[in-house]
């Protein structure tokens, strides 16, 4: 983990937020490479979950909803963690994570357990009054439930169908840590898949299989993934059954994605609290509340799993090569273009032309610093799958070498073949 944290900072993936002021716990900023990787993850999720599915629609709702939403969803009453505070140093701890009756920091006496609500509060408008109190959403899916009737009216879908959303979530976690694993501000990718009651268990199994497949397609090793069935007593207040996809993090197996059967809890409660009928009328005129299957995952959490899973070191003659063996679709940079020597104008001119040309279709990096070996190593460390080198032969026959990150083998090919070559590789 330490190696990943340091690589992320050094190479521009992840920075501690507000670092110049000493940082702020549980908040992270994403640098030039981090933002590219995050965008790739979100695009790949959106492509699989929305674009490739006929019956799944997208949505982008607000971060702040009417406060009644959180009453109806049960979050005001139940979205809590058990908290104990040290009476001496005033540090706060998750009661369920404590292993002794004393403060783990100073040995002081602890308060009794109280329930701490994880929602961030804010005030809408200029007056800081109870009537104006609102919350930053702790999950994106409530925006989907409250827009259920809007989407049904516009799209006229048949069951089963889904509504998907990617957006920020906020949780005032009592303890953060493990780098970007548990944050106070993070991005969520959530699908609410509405099905006929009675068909919910079948669709739940379907989504567990689909999502497990997606993680493997993203490049995560099969052996580092497993399913965890939540025991009945630990289910969230809305869930009939929840299965997590867990990843083998360096600190142990932990939740990567949750796939819950939320039943008709949310639609029924929003109908009750809003007075608007959110039942669904099928093609036979039958009215009922659909059940909901919900695959839900945090972008930062899958990003961490992808980085950890891809990281490897190769030792060769006392030189260590660090490689991020990322799926090329996830890699921030797809191709790096180098002139063999930085002081030969002809090589630079041709290499710049190739670089400018490829940039129209792919995320491409330019590097003309140091020796060529160092440049390859530098790209390996950030997961760039291919490096194109322009050498003296290039000037004569319009060919270049393409070096593969995984094999380090170089293949010579015509400059006019490059675009097609990378397109095919990225398909
Ligand atoms: N709508 C369902 C829901 O919110 P959850 O299990 O609380 O369920 C879903 O969260 C996913 O969001 C988790 O599997 C995890 O990937 C991510 N997640 C939750 N809390 C997080 C946090 N504090 N920091 C980063 N990611 C988080």
CSV table of C-alpha atoms and ligand atoms in Angstrom, one decimal:
chain,number,residue,atom,x,y,z
A,1,UNK,CA,0.0,0.0,0.0
A,2,UNK,CA,2.8,2.4,0.9
A,3,UNK,CA,4.3,1.9,-2.5
A,4,UNK,CA,1.0,2.7,-4.2
A,5,UNK,CA,0.5,5.8,-2.1
A,6,UNK,CA,3.9,7.1,-2.9
A,7,UNK,CA,3.6,6.3,-6.6
A,8,UNK,CA,0.2,8.0,-6.8
A,9,UNK,CA,1.6,11.2,-5.2
A,10,UNK,CA,4.8,11.2,-7.2
A,11,UNK,CA,3.2,10.6,-10.6
A,12,UNK,CA,0.1,12.7,-10.3
A,13,UNK,CA,-2.6,10.1,-9.5
A,14,UNK,CA,-3.8,11.2,-6.0
A,15,UNK,CA,-2.9,14.0,-3.7
A,16,UNK,CA,-4.0,14.6,-0.1
A,17,UNK,CA,-6.7,17.4,-0.3
A,18,UNK,CA,-5.7,20.8,1.1
A,19,UNK,CA,-2.2,19.5,1.5
A,20,UNK,CA,-0.6,22.9,1.9
A,21,UNK,CA,-2.8,23.5,5.0
A,22,UNK,CA,-1.8,20.1,6.5
A,23,UNK,CA,-4.5,18.1,4.7
A,24,UNK,CA,-8.1,17.2,5.7
A,25,UNK,CA,-8.9,13.6,6.7
A,26,UNK,CA,-10.8,11.5,4.2
A,27,UNK,CA,-10.6,14.0,1.3
A,28,UNK,CA,-8.4,13.4,-1.7
A,29,UNK,CA,-7.7,15.3,-4.9
A,30,UNK,CA,-7.0,13.6,-8.2
A,31,UNK,CA,-4.0,14.8,-10.3
A,32,UNK,CA,-3.5,14.8,-14.1
A,33,UNK,CA,-3.2,11.0,-14.3
A,34,UNK,CA,-5.7,10.2,-11.6
A,35,UNK,CA,-8.4,12.2,-13.3
A,36,UNK,CA,-7.8,10.3,-16.6
A,37,UNK,CA,-7.9,6.9,-14.9
A,38,UNK,CA,-11.1,7.9,-13.0
A,39,UNK,CA,-12.8,9.0,-16.2
A,40,UNK,CA,-11.8,5.8,-17.9
A,41,UNK,CA,-13.3,3.8,-15.0
A,42,UNK,CA,-16.6,5.8,-15.1
A,43,UNK,CA,-16.8,5.5,-18.9
A,44,UNK,CA,-16.3,1.7,-18.8
A,45,UNK,CA,-19.0,1.4,-16.2
A,46,UNK,CA,-21.4,3.6,-18.1
A,47,UNK,CA,-20.7,1.7,-21.4
A,48,UNK,CA,-21.5,-1.7,-19.8
A,49,UNK,CA,-24.4,-0.5,-17.6
A,50,UNK,CA,-26.1,2.0,-19.9
A,51,UNK,CA,-24.9,2.1,-23.5
A,52,UNK,CA,-24.8,-1.6,-24.1
A,53,UNK,CA,-28.2,-2.2,-22.4
A,54,UNK,CA,-31.4,-1.4,-24.2
A,55,UNK,CA,-33.4,-1.0,-21.0
A,56,UNK,CA,-31.2,1.0,-18.8
A,57,UNK,CA,-31.4,4.8,-18.8
A,58,UNK,CA,-29.0,7.4,-17.4
A,59,UNK,CA,-29.7,10.2,-14.8
A,60,UNK,CA,-27.8,13.1,-13.2
A,61,UNK,CA,-29.6,14.3,-10.1
A,62,UNK,CA,-28.5,16.9,-7.6
A,63,UNK,CA,-26.3,16.3,-4.6
A,64,UNK,CA,-28.8,18.1,-2.2
A,65,UNK,CA,-32.4,16.9,-2.2
A,66,UNK,CA,-35.4,18.0,-0.2
A,67,UNK,CA,-34.7,17.0,3.4
A,68,UNK,CA,-37.8,14.8,3.5
A,69,UNK,CA,-36.0,12.4,1.1
A,70,UNK,CA,-33.8,11.3,3.9
A,71,UNK,CA,-36.7,10.8,6.3
A,72,UNK,CA,-38.4,8.6,3.7
A,73,UNK,CA,-35.3,6.7,2.8
A,74,UNK,CA,-34.6,5.9,6.5
A,75,UNK,CA,-31.3,7.7,6.6
A,76,UNK,CA,-32.2,10.2,9.2
A,77,UNK,CA,-33.1,7.5,11.6
A,78,UNK,CA,-30.8,4.7,10.6
A,79,UNK,CA,-27.7,5.9,8.7
A,80,UNK,CA,-25.5,5.8,11.8
A,81,UNK,CA,-22.4,4.2,13.1
A,82,UNK,CA,-21.9,3.5,16.8
A,83,UNK,CA,-19.5,6.1,18.3
A,84,UNK,CA,-17.4,6.3,21.5
A,85,UNK,CA,-15.4,9.3,22.5
A,86,UNK,CA,-12.3,9.5,24.7
A,87,UNK,CA,-13.0,11.7,27.7
A,88,UNK,CA,-9.3,12.8,27.9
A,89,UNK,CA,-8.1,13.4,24.3
A,90,UNK,CA,-11.6,13.7,22.8
A,91,UNK,CA,-10.7,11.4,19.8
A,92,UNK,CA,-13.7,9.6,18.4
A,93,UNK,CA,-13.8,5.9,17.5
A,94,UNK,CA,-16.2,3.5,15.8
A,95,UNK,CA,-17.4,1.4,18.8
A,96,UNK,CA,-17.7,-1.7,16.7
A,97,UNK,CA,-14.0,-1.5,15.7
A,98,UNK,CA,-12.6,-1.0,19.3
A,99,UNK,CA,-10.8,-3.9,20.8
A,100,UNK,CA,-10.5,-2.6,24.3
A,101,UNK,CA,-12.5,-0.5,26.8
A,102,UNK,CA,-9.8,2.1,26.9
A,103,UNK,CA,-8.9,4.8,24.3
A,104,UNK,CA,-6.5,3.3,21.8
A,105,UNK,CA,-4.6,6.6,21.5
A,106,UNK,CA,-4.1,7.7,25.2
A,107,UNK,CA,-5.6,4.9,27.3
A,108,UNK,CA,-8.2,7.4,28.6
A,109,UNK,CA,-11.8,6.5,29.6
A,110,UNK,CA,-14.4,6.2,26.9
A,111,UNK,CA,-17.9,7.5,26.8
A,112,UNK,CA,-20.9,5.2,26.4
A,113,UNK,CA,-21.8,4.2,22.8
A,114,UNK,CA,-24.0,6.7,21.0
A,115,UNK,CA,-25.3,6.5,17.4
A,116,UNK,CA,-23.6,9.1,15.1
A,117,UNK,CA,-25.4,10.0,11.9
A,118,UNK,CA,-23.0,10.0,8.9
A,119,UNK,CA,-24.8,12.6,6.8
A,120,UNK,CA,-23.2,16.0,6.3
A,121,UNK,CA,-25.6,18.8,7.2
A,122,UNK,CA,-25.8,22.1,5.4
A,123,UNK,CA,-28.3,25.0,5.2
A,124,UNK,CA,-30.1,26.0,2.0
A,125,UNK,CA,-30.5,29.8,1.5
A,126,UNK,CA,-29.1,32.6,3.7
A,127,UNK,CA,-30.7,31.7,7.0
A,128,UNK,CA,-29.1,29.1,9.2
A,129,UNK,CA,-32.5,27.8,10.6
A,130,UNK,CA,-33.7,24.3,11.3
A,131,UNK,CA,-36.3,24.8,8.6
A,132,UNK,CA,-33.5,25.3,6.0
A,133,UNK,CA,-31.5,22.3,7.1
A,134,UNK,CA,-30.5,19.9,4.2
A,135,UNK,CA,-28.0,17.1,3.7
A,136,UNK,CA,-25.3,16.2,1.2
A,137,UNK,CA,-26.4,12.9,-0.2
A,138,UNK,CA,-24.7,9.9,1.3
A,139,UNK,CA,-25.8,7.7,-1.7
A,140,UNK,CA,-26.8,8.7,-5.3
A,141,UNK,CA,-29.7,6.2,-5.6
A,142,UNK,CA,-32.3,8.4,-3.8
A,143,UNK,CA,-32.1,10.8,-6.7
A,144,UNK,CA,-33.1,7.9,-8.9
A,145,UNK,CA,-36.1,6.9,-6.7
A,146,UNK,CA,-37.5,10.4,-6.6
A,147,UNK,CA,-37.2,10.7,-10.4
A,148,UNK,CA,-38.8,7.3,-11.0
A,149,UNK,CA,-42.1,8.7,-12.2
A,150,UNK,CA,-40.4,11.2,-14.4
A,151,UNK,CA,-38.3,8.6,-16.2
A,152,UNK,CA,-41.2,6.2,-16.5
A,153,UNK,CA,-43.4,9.0,-18.0
A,154,UNK,CA,-40.7,9.9,-20.6
A,155,UNK,CA,-39.3,6.6,-21.6
A,156,UNK,CA,-42.4,4.3,-21.2
A,157,UNK,CA,-40.2,1.3,-20.2
A,158,UNK,CA,-41.4,-2.2,-19.7
A,159,UNK,CA,-40.2,-4.2,-16.7
A,160,UNK,CA,-37.4,-5.1,-16.1
A,161,UNK,CA,-35.6,-1.8,-16.6
A,162,UNK,CA,-32.9,0.3,-14.9
A,163,UNK,CA,-31.8,3.8,-14.1
A,164,UNK,CA,-28.1,4.4,-13.6
A,165,UNK,CA,-26.3,7.4,-12.1
A,166,UNK,CA,-22.7,8.4,-11.4
A,167,UNK,CA,-22.0,11.2,-8.9
A,168,UNK,CA,-20.6,12.4,-5.7
A,169,UNK,CA,-21.5,11.0,-2.3
A,170,UNK,CA,-20.6,12.3,1.1
A,171,UNK,CA,-20.3,10.5,4.4
A,172,UNK,CA,-18.9,11.9,7.6
A,173,UNK,CA,-17.1,8.7,8.4
A,174,UNK,CA,-16.0,8.4,12.0
A,175,UNK,CA,-12.7,7.0,10.9
A,176,UNK,CA,-11.1,7.1,7.5
A,177,UNK,CA,-7.9,5.5,6.3
A,178,UNK,CA,-6.4,2.9,4.1
A,179,UNK,CA,-5.7,5.7,1.5
A,180,UNK,CA,-8.7,6.2,-0.8
A,181,UNK,CA,-10.6,3.1,0.4
A,182,UNK,CA,-12.8,5.0,2.9
A,183,UNK,CA,-13.4,8.7,2.1
A,184,UNK,CA,-15.7,11.4,3.3
A,185,UNK,CA,-16.3,12.6,-0.2
A,186,UNK,CA,-16.3,10.1,-3.0
A,187,UNK,CA,-17.9,9.1,-6.3
A,188,UNK,CA,-20.5,6.4,-6.6
A,189,UNK,CA,-21.7,4.4,-9.6
A,190,UNK,CA,-25.1,3.0,-8.9
A,191,UNK,CA,-27.8,1.1,-10.9
A,192,UNK,CA,-31.3,0.7,-9.7
A,193,UNK,CA,-32.8,-2.2,-11.7
A,194,UNK,CA,-36.6,-2.4,-11.3
A,195,UNK,CA,-38.2,-5.8,-11.6
A,196,UNK,CA,-41.5,-7.6,-11.1
A,197,UNK,CA,-41.9,-8.7,-7.4
A,198,UNK,CA,-41.3,-12.5,-7.4
A,199,UNK,CA,-38.6,-12.1,-10.1
A,200,UNK,CA,-36.3,-10.2,-7.7
A,201,UNK,CA,-34.2,-13.2,-6.6
A,202,UNK,CA,-33.5,-14.3,-10.2
A,203,UNK,CA,-32.4,-10.8,-11.2
A,204,UNK,CA,-30.3,-10.4,-8.0
A,205,UNK,CA,-28.3,-13.6,-9.0
A,206,UNK,CA,-28.0,-12.2,-12.6
A,207,UNK,CA,-26.5,-8.9,-11.4
A,208,UNK,CA,-24.1,-10.7,-9.0
A,209,UNK,CA,-22.7,-12.7,-12.0
A,210,UNK,CA,-22.6,-9.7,-14.3
A,211,UNK,CA,-20.8,-7.5,-11.9
A,212,UNK,CA,-18.2,-10.2,-11.0
A,213,UNK,CA,-17.6,-10.6,-14.7
A,214,UNK,CA,-17.1,-6.8,-15.1
A,215,UNK,CA,-14.4,-6.7,-12.4
A,216,UNK,CA,-12.5,-9.4,-14.2
A,217,UNK,CA,-12.9,-7.7,-17.5
A,218,UNK,CA,-11.5,-4.6,-15.9
A,219,UNK,CA,-8.4,-6.7,-15.3
A,220,UNK,CA,-8.7,-7.7,-11.6
A,221,UNK,CA,-7.3,-11.1,-10.9
A,222,UNK,CA,-9.9,-13.7,-10.2
A,223,UNK,CA,-8.2,-15.0,-7.1
A,224,UNK,CA,-8.3,-11.5,-5.5
A,225,UNK,CA,-12.1,-11.4,-5.8
A,226,UNK,CA,-14.8,-13.3,-3.8
A,227,UNK,CA,-18.4,-13.0,-2.8
A,228,UNK,CA,-19.6,-12.3,0.7
A,229,UNK,CA,-23.2,-13.0,1.7
A,230,UNK,CA,-24.3,-10.6,4.4
A,231,UNK,CA,-25.8,-12.4,7.4
A,232,UNK,CA,-29.5,-11.4,7.9
A,233,UNK,CA,-28.7,-9.5,11.2
A,234,UNK,CA,-26.2,-7.1,9.5
A,235,UNK,CA,-28.4,-6.2,6.5
A,236,UNK,CA,-29.0,-2.5,5.8
A,237,UNK,CA,-32.5,-1.3,6.9
A,238,UNK,CA,-33.8,-1.5,3.2
A,239,UNK,CA,-32.3,-4.9,2.2
A,240,UNK,CA,-33.8,-8.3,1.8
A,241,UNK,CA,-30.4,-9.8,0.8
A,242,UNK,CA,-27.0,-8.2,0.1
A,243,UNK,CA,-24.0,-9.8,-1.5
A,244,UNK,CA,-20.7,-7.9,-1.6
A,245,UNK,CA,-18.0,-8.4,-4.1
A,246,UNK,CA,-14.9,-8.3,-2.0
A,247,UNK,CA,-11.3,-7.6,-3.0
A,248,UNK,CA,-8.2,-8.9,-1.2
A,249,UNK,CA,-6.7,-5.5,-0.1
A,250,UNK,CA,-3.3,-5.5,1.6
A,251,UNK,CA,-5.3,-4.9,4.9
A,252,UNK,CA,-7.6,-7.9,4.3
A,253,UNK,CA,-10.7,-8.9,2.3
A,254,UNK,CA,-13.0,-5.9,2.1
A,255,UNK,CA,-16.1,-4.7,0.2
A,256,UNK,CA,-15.5,-3.4,-3.3
A,257,UNK,CA,-19.1,-3.4,-4.5
A,258,UNK,CA,-22.4,-4.1,-2.8
A,259,UNK,CA,-25.3,-5.8,-4.7
A,260,UNK,CA,-28.5,-5.4,-2.7
A,261,UNK,CA,-32.1,-6.5,-3.1
A,262,UNK,CA,-33.8,-3.3,-1.8
A,263,UNK,CA,-37.3,-4.7,-2.3
A,264,UNK,CA,-40.0,-2.1,-2.8
A,265,UNK,CA,-38.9,-0.2,0.3
A,266,UNK,CA,-37.8,3.0,-1.3
A,267,UNK,CA,-40.6,3.5,-3.9
A,268,UNK,CA,-43.2,2.7,-1.2
A,269,UNK,CA,-41.8,5.0,1.3
A,270,UNK,CA,-41.3,7.9,-1.1
A,271,UNK,CA,-45.0,7.4,-2.2
A,272,UNK,CA,-46.0,7.6,1.5
A,273,UNK,CA,-43.9,10.6,2.4
A,274,UNK,CA,-44.4,12.7,-0.8
A,275,UNK,CA,-48.1,11.7,-1.5
A,276,UNK,CA,-47.1,11.0,-5.1
A,277,UNK,CA,-48.0,7.5,-6.3
A,278,UNK,CA,-44.8,5.8,-7.4
A,279,UNK,CA,-46.3,2.5,-8.3
A,280,UNK,CA,-45.9,1.1,-11.8
A,281,UNK,CA,-48.6,0.1,-14.2
A,282,UNK,CA,-47.7,-2.8,-16.5
A,283,UNK,CA,-49.0,-3.5,-20.1
A,284,UNK,CA,-52.0,-5.4,-18.6
A,285,UNK,CA,-53.0,-2.5,-16.5
A,286,UNK,CA,-51.8,-4.1,-13.3
A,287,UNK,CA,-50.4,-1.7,-10.7
A,288,UNK,CA,-47.7,-2.6,-8.2
A,289,UNK,CA,-44.4,-1.4,-6.7
A,290,UNK,CA,-41.5,-3.0,-8.5
A,291,UNK,CA,-38.7,-4.5,-6.5
A,292,UNK,CA,-35.2,-3.0,-6.9
A,293,UNK,CA,-31.8,-4.7,-7.4
A,294,UNK,CA,-28.9,-2.4,-6.8
A,295,UNK,CA,-25.3,-2.9,-7.8
A,296,UNK,CA,-23.4,0.0,-6.1
A,297,UNK,CA,-19.7,0.8,-6.2
A,298,UNK,CA,-17.3,3.6,-5.3
A,299,UNK,CA,-15.0,4.9,-8.1
A,300,UNK,CA,-12.1,5.5,-5.7
A,301,UNK,CA,-12.5,2.0,-4.2
A,302,UNK,CA,-12.3,0.2,-7.6
A,303,UNK,CA,-9.5,2.6,-8.6
A,304,UNK,CA,-7.5,1.5,-5.5
A,305,UNK,CA,-8.2,-2.2,-6.3
A,306,UNK,CA,-7.1,-1.7,-9.9
A,307,UNK,CA,-3.8,0.0,-8.9
A,308,UNK,CA,-3.0,-2.6,-6.2
A,309,UNK,CA,-3.8,-5.5,-8.5
A,310,UNK,CA,-1.7,-4.1,-11.4
A,311,UNK,CA,1.4,-3.2,-9.4
A,312,UNK,CA,4.4,-5.4,-9.9
A,313,UNK,CA,8.2,-5.1,-9.7
A,314,UNK,CA,10.7,-6.9,-12.0
A,315,UNK,CA,14.3,-7.1,-10.8
A,316,UNK,CA,16.9,-7.4,-13.6
A,317,UNK,CA,20.7,-6.9,-13.0
A,318,UNK,CA,20.1,-4.9,-9.8
A,319,UNK,CA,17.6,-2.6,-11.7
A,320,UNK,CA,14.0,-2.7,-10.5
A,321,UNK,CA,11.3,-2.1,-13.1
A,322,UNK,CA,8.0,-1.0,-11.6
A,323,UNK,CA,5.1,-1.9,-13.8
A,324,UNK,CA,1.4,-1.1,-13.5
A,325,UNK,CA,-0.1,-3.9,-15.6
A,326,UNK,CA,-3.4,-2.1,-16.1
A,327,UNK,CA,-5.9,-3.1,-18.6
A,328,UNK,CA,-5.0,-0.6,-21.5
A,329,UNK,CA,-8.6,0.7,-21.4
A,330,UNK,CA,-8.1,1.8,-17.8
A,331,UNK,CA,-4.5,3.2,-18.3
A,332,UNK,CA,-4.4,7.0,-18.1
A,333,UNK,CA,-2.1,7.2,-21.1
A,334,UNK,CA,-2.5,4.8,-24.0
A,335,UNK,CA,0.6,5.6,-26.0
A,336,UNK,CA,3.9,7.5,-25.4
A,337,UNK,CA,5.9,8.9,-28.3
A,338,UNK,CA,9.6,9.4,-28.2
A,339,UNK,CA,12.3,10.7,-30.5
A,340,UNK,CA,15.3,8.3,-30.0
A,341,UNK,CA,17.6,11.3,-29.4
A,342,UNK,CA,16.5,14.7,-28.1
A,343,UNK,CA,19.1,16.7,-30.1
A,344,UNK,CA,18.3,15.6,-33.6
A,345,UNK,CA,15.8,18.0,-35.2
A,346,UNK,CA,14.8,15.6,-37.9
A,347,UNK,CA,13.8,12.9,-35.4
A,348,UNK,CA,12.0,15.4,-33.2
A,349,UNK,CA,10.1,16.8,-36.2
A,350,UNK,CA,8.8,13.4,-37.3
A,351,UNK,CA,8.0,12.3,-33.7
A,352,UNK,CA,6.1,15.5,-33.0
A,353,UNK,CA,4.0,14.9,-36.2
A,354,UNK,CA,3.2,11.3,-35.1
A,355,UNK,CA,2.4,12.6,-31.6
A,356,UNK,CA,0.0,15.3,-32.8
A,357,UNK,CA,-1.7,12.9,-35.1
A,358,UNK,CA,-2.3,10.2,-32.5
A,359,UNK,CA,-3.5,12.7,-30.0
A,360,UNK,CA,-6.7,13.2,-32.1
A,361,UNK,CA,-7.7,9.6,-31.3
A,362,UNK,CA,-5.9,8.6,-28.1
A,363,UNK,CA,-4.5,10.0,-24.8
A,364,UNK,CA,-0.9,10.3,-25.8
A,365,UNK,CA,2.2,11.4,-23.9
A,366,UNK,CA,5.4,13.0,-25.2
A,367,UNK,CA,8.8,12.5,-23.7
A,368,UNK,CA,12.3,13.5,-24.9
A,369,UNK,CA,14.1,13.6,-21.6
A,370,UNK,CA,16.9,11.2,-20.5
A,371,UNK,CA,17.9,8.0,-22.2
A,372,UNK,CA,15.3,5.8,-23.9
A,373,UNK,CA,15.5,3.1,-21.3
A,374,UNK,CA,14.5,5.5,-18.5
A,375,UNK,CA,11.7,6.8,-20.6
A,376,UNK,CA,10.3,3.3,-21.1
A,377,UNK,CA,10.6,2.6,-17.3
A,378,UNK,CA,8.8,5.9,-16.6
A,379,UNK,CA,5.8,4.9,-18.7
A,380,UNK,CA,5.8,1.4,-17.3
A,381,UNK,CA,5.3,2.8,-13.8
A,382,UNK,CA,2.1,4.7,-14.9
A,383,UNK,CA,0.8,1.8,-16.9
A,384,UNK,CA,1.2,3.1,-20.4
A,385,UNK,CA,0.7,0.0,-22.6
A,386,UNK,CA,2.7,1.1,-25.7
A,387,UNK,CA,5.7,3.4,-26.5
A,388,UNK,CA,6.4,4.5,-30.0
A,389,UNK,CA,10.0,5.4,-30.8
A,390,UNK,CA,11.2,7.3,-33.8
A,391,UNK,CA,14.7,6.4,-34.8
A,392,UNK,CA,17.1,6.9,-37.8
A,393,UNK,CA,15.4,4.1,-39.8
A,394,UNK,CA,12.1,6.0,-39.4
A,395,UNK,CA,13.5,8.9,-41.5
A,396,UNK,CA,14.3,6.5,-44.3
A,397,UNK,CA,11.4,4.1,-44.5
A,398,UNK,CA,8.6,5.7,-42.5
A,399,UNK,CA,8.5,3.0,-39.9
A,400,UNK,CA,8.7,3.2,-36.1
A,401,UNK,CA,9.1,0.7,-33.2
A,402,UNK,CA,6.2,0.0,-30.9
A,403,UNK,CA,7.3,-1.4,-27.5
A,404,UNK,CA,4.9,-3.4,-25.5
A,405,UNK,CA,4.8,-2.8,-21.7
A,406,UNK,CA,4.1,-6.4,-20.8
A,407,UNK,CA,6.7,-8.2,-23.0
A,408,UNK,CA,9.1,-5.2,-23.5
A,409,UNK,CA,9.3,-6.5,-27.1
A,410,UNK,CA,9.5,-4.1,-29.9
A,411,UNK,CA,7.7,-4.4,-33.2
A,412,UNK,CA,8.5,-2.3,-36.2
A,413,UNK,CA,5.6,-1.0,-38.2
A,414,UNK,CA,4.6,1.6,-40.7
A,415,UNK,CA,3.6,5.0,-39.3
A,416,UNK,CA,0.4,4.8,-41.3
A,417,UNK,CA,-0.5,1.6,-39.5
A,418,UNK,CA,-0.3,3.0,-36.0
A,419,UNK,CA,-3.8,4.3,-35.5
A,420,UNK,CA,-5.4,1.0,-36.7
A,421,UNK,CA,-3.0,-1.0,-34.5
A,422,UNK,CA,-3.9,0.9,-31.3
A,423,UNK,CA,-7.6,0.9,-32.2
A,424,UNK,CA,-7.6,-2.8,-32.6
A,425,UNK,CA,-5.7,-3.3,-29.3
A,426,UNK,CA,-8.2,-1.1,-27.4
A,427,UNK,CA,-11.3,-2.8,-28.8
B,1,LIG,N1,-26.8,2.8,-2.3
B,1,LIG,C1,-26.2,1.7,-1.6
B,1,LIG,C2,-25.0,2.1,-0.9
B,1,LIG,O1,-24.8,3.3,-0.7
B,1,LIG,P1,-22.9,1.1,0.4
B,1,LIG,O2,-22.5,-0.3,0.5
B,1,LIG,O3,-23.0,1.9,1.6
B,1,LIG,O4,-24.3,1.0,-0.4
B,1,LIG,C3,-21.8,1.3,-1.9
B,1,LIG,O5,-22.0,1.8,-0.6
B,1,LIG,C4,-20.4,1.4,-2.4
B,1,LIG,O6,-19.8,2.7,-2.3
B,1,LIG,C5,-19.4,0.5,-1.5
B,1,LIG,O7,-19.4,-0.8,-2.0
B,1,LIG,C6,-18.1,1.2,-1.8
B,1,LIG,O8,-17.5,0.8,-3.0
B,1,LIG,C7,-18.5,2.7,-1.9
B,1,LIG,N2,-18.3,3.4,-0.6
B,1,LIG,C8,-19.1,3.4,0.4
B,1,LIG,N3,-18.6,4.2,1.4
B,1,LIG,C9,-17.5,4.7,0.9
B,1,LIG,C10,-16.5,5.6,1.5
B,1,LIG,N4,-16.6,6.2,2.7
B,1,LIG,N5,-15.4,5.9,0.7
B,1,LIG,C11,-15.3,5.3,-0.5
B,1,LIG,N6,-16.2,4.5,-1.1
B,1,LIG,C12,-17.2,4.2,-0.4
